Amino acid sequence: MPVITEDISVLLLLLSVLAGCLMGVVSGLIPGLHSNNFAMLLVSVSPLLIESGIPAIYIIFMILANCITHTFHDVIY
């Protein structure tokens, strides 16, 4: 089992996954928006988020939740 050196907060993990799911729902239901748009936005803002104290693992979970949720909601439209 891999050892994670960062102290992972369950609340921050849940909030980042919920934010990613919200972005995935929005990008899945609105034509013209894609999950890659939000992923690029998160990647471009990630230095500011990391500098403010948010570990990169939460940004990764946000992008992952965004992509998975977009896949399910893209089928609806």
PDB file of C-alpha atoms in Angstrom:
ATOM      1  CA  MET A   1       0.000   0.000   0.000  1.00  0.00           C
ATOM      2  CA  PRO A   2       1.475   3.385  -1.002  1.00  0.00           C
ATOM      3  CA  VAL A   3       2.446   5.806   1.718  1.00  0.00           C
ATOM      4  CA  ILE A   4       1.146   9.355   1.317  1.00  0.00           C
ATOM      5  CA  THR A   5       3.480  11.882   2.853  1.00  0.00           C
ATOM      6  CA  GLU A   6       1.006  14.772   2.806  1.00  0.00           C
ATOM      7  CA  ASP A   7      -1.587  15.082   5.511  1.00  0.00           C
ATOM      8  CA  ILE A   8      -4.872  14.574   3.636  1.00  0.00           C
ATOM      9  CA  SER A   9      -7.932  16.221   5.110  1.00  0.00           C
ATOM     10  CA  VAL A  10     -11.143  14.329   4.402  1.00  0.00           C
ATOM     11  CA  LEU A  11     -13.150  17.557   4.363  1.00  0.00           C
ATOM     12  CA  LEU A  12     -10.871  19.186   1.781  1.00  0.00           C
ATOM     13  CA  LEU A  13     -10.901  15.990  -0.255  1.00  0.00           C
ATOM     14  CA  LEU A  14     -14.704  15.919  -0.227  1.00  0.00           C
ATOM     15  CA  LEU A  15     -14.931  19.608  -1.147  1.00  0.00           C
ATOM     16  CA  SER A  16     -12.494  19.239  -4.025  1.00  0.00           C
ATOM     17  CA  VAL A  17     -14.351  16.206  -5.387  1.00  0.00           C
ATOM     18  CA  LEU A  18     -17.685  18.039  -5.096  1.00  0.00           C
ATOM     19  CA  ALA A  19     -16.240  21.093  -6.870  1.00  0.00           C
ATOM     20  CA  GLY A  20     -14.920  18.830  -9.621  1.00  0.00           C
ATOM     21  CA  CYS A  21     -18.299  17.126  -9.933  1.00  0.00           C
ATOM     22  CA  LEU A  22     -20.016  20.496 -10.207  1.00  0.00           C
ATOM     23  CA  MET A  23     -17.632  21.522 -12.984  1.00  0.00           C
ATOM     24  CA  GLY A  24     -18.262  18.183 -14.712  1.00  0.00           C
ATOM     25  CA  VAL A  25     -22.038  18.652 -14.583  1.00  0.00           C
ATOM     26  CA  VAL A  26     -21.731  22.161 -16.012  1.00  0.00           C
ATOM     27  CA  SER A  27     -19.369  21.082 -18.787  1.00  0.00           C
ATOM     28  CA  GLY A  28     -21.451  18.006 -19.576  1.00  0.00           C
ATOM     29  CA  LEU A  29     -24.744  19.842 -19.928  1.00  0.00           C
ATOM     30  CA  ILE A  30     -23.625  23.033 -21.697  1.00  0.00           C
ATOM     31  CA  PRO A  31     -22.712  22.560 -25.362  1.00  0.00           C
ATOM     32  CA  GLY A  32     -19.335  23.986 -26.276  1.00  0.00           C
ATOM     33  CA  LEU A  33     -17.839  23.556 -22.828  1.00  0.00           C
ATOM     34  CA  HIS A  34     -15.593  20.585 -22.288  1.00  0.00           C
ATOM     35  CA  SER A  35     -13.942  19.160 -19.219  1.00  0.00           C
ATOM     36  CA  ASN A  36     -10.595  20.068 -20.770  1.00  0.00           C
ATOM     37  CA  ASN A  37     -11.544  23.756 -20.451  1.00  0.00           C
ATOM     38  CA  PHE A  38     -11.915  23.394 -16.697  1.00  0.00           C
ATOM     39  CA  ALA A  39      -8.840  21.176 -16.482  1.00  0.00           C
ATOM     40  CA  MET A  40      -6.750  23.808 -18.266  1.00  0.00           C
ATOM     41  CA  LEU A  41      -8.192  26.487 -15.987  1.00  0.00           C
ATOM     42  CA  LEU A  42      -7.275  24.472 -12.900  1.00  0.00           C
ATOM     43  CA  VAL A  43      -3.792  23.715 -14.220  1.00  0.00           C
ATOM     44  CA  SER A  44      -3.178  27.386 -14.987  1.00  0.00           C
ATOM     45  CA  VAL A  45      -4.420  28.498 -11.542  1.00  0.00           C
ATOM     46  CA  SER A  46      -2.674  25.669  -9.682  1.00  0.00           C
ATOM     47  CA  PRO A  47       0.521  27.633  -8.874  1.00  0.00           C
ATOM     48  CA  LEU A  48      -1.597  30.227  -7.072  1.00  0.00           C
ATOM     49  CA  LEU A  49      -3.546  27.535  -5.232  1.00  0.00           C
ATOM     50  CA  ILE A  50      -0.384  25.692  -4.220  1.00  0.00           C
ATOM     51  CA  GLU A  51       1.216  28.960  -3.120  1.00  0.00           C
ATOM     52  CA  SER A  52      -1.825  29.724  -0.952  1.00  0.00           C
ATOM     53  CA  GLY A  53      -1.392  26.409   0.850  1.00  0.00           C
ATOM     54  CA  ILE A  54      -3.656  23.990  -1.021  1.00  0.00           C
ATOM     55  CA  PRO A  55      -1.729  20.784  -1.811  1.00  0.00           C
ATOM     56  CA  ALA A  56      -1.605  19.640  -5.427  1.00  0.00           C
ATOM     57  CA  ILE A  57      -3.383  16.367  -4.599  1.00  0.00           C
ATOM     58  CA  TYR A  58      -6.677  18.247  -4.142  1.00  0.00           C
ATOM     59  CA  ILE A  59      -6.309  19.899  -7.537  1.00  0.00           C
ATOM     60  CA  ILE A  60      -5.679  16.478  -9.051  1.00  0.00           C
ATOM     61  CA  PHE A  61      -8.834  15.102  -7.421  1.00  0.00           C
ATOM     62  CA  MET A  62     -10.811  18.087  -8.745  1.00  0.00           C
ATOM     63  CA  ILE A  63      -9.638  17.456 -12.303  1.00  0.00           C
ATOM     64  CA  LEU A  64     -10.304  13.722 -12.021  1.00  0.00           C
ATOM     65  CA  ALA A  65     -13.828  14.232 -10.636  1.00  0.00           C
ATOM     66  CA  ASN A  66     -14.470  16.781 -13.368  1.00  0.00           C
ATOM     67  CA  CYS A  67     -13.497  14.355 -16.140  1.00  0.00           C
ATOM     68  CA  ILE A  68     -15.471  11.426 -14.750  1.00  0.00           C
ATOM     69  CA  THR A  69     -18.630  13.472 -14.131  1.00  0.00           C
ATOM     70  CA  HIS A  70     -18.380  15.097 -17.563  1.00  0.00           C
ATOM     71  CA  THR A  71     -18.352  11.652 -19.165  1.00  0.00           C
ATOM     72  CA  PHE A  72     -21.638  10.694 -17.518  1.00  0.00           C
ATOM     73  CA  HIS A  73     -23.425  13.996 -18.138  1.00  0.00           C
ATOM     74  CA  ASP A  74     -22.201  14.350 -21.707  1.00  0.00           C
ATOM     75  CA  VAL A  75     -24.337  11.336 -22.624  1.00  0.00           C
ATOM     76  CA  ILE A  76     -27.489  13.145 -21.441  1.00  0.00           C
ATOM     77  CA  TYR A  77     -27.135  15.924 -23.978  1.00  0.00           C
TER      78      TYR A  77
END
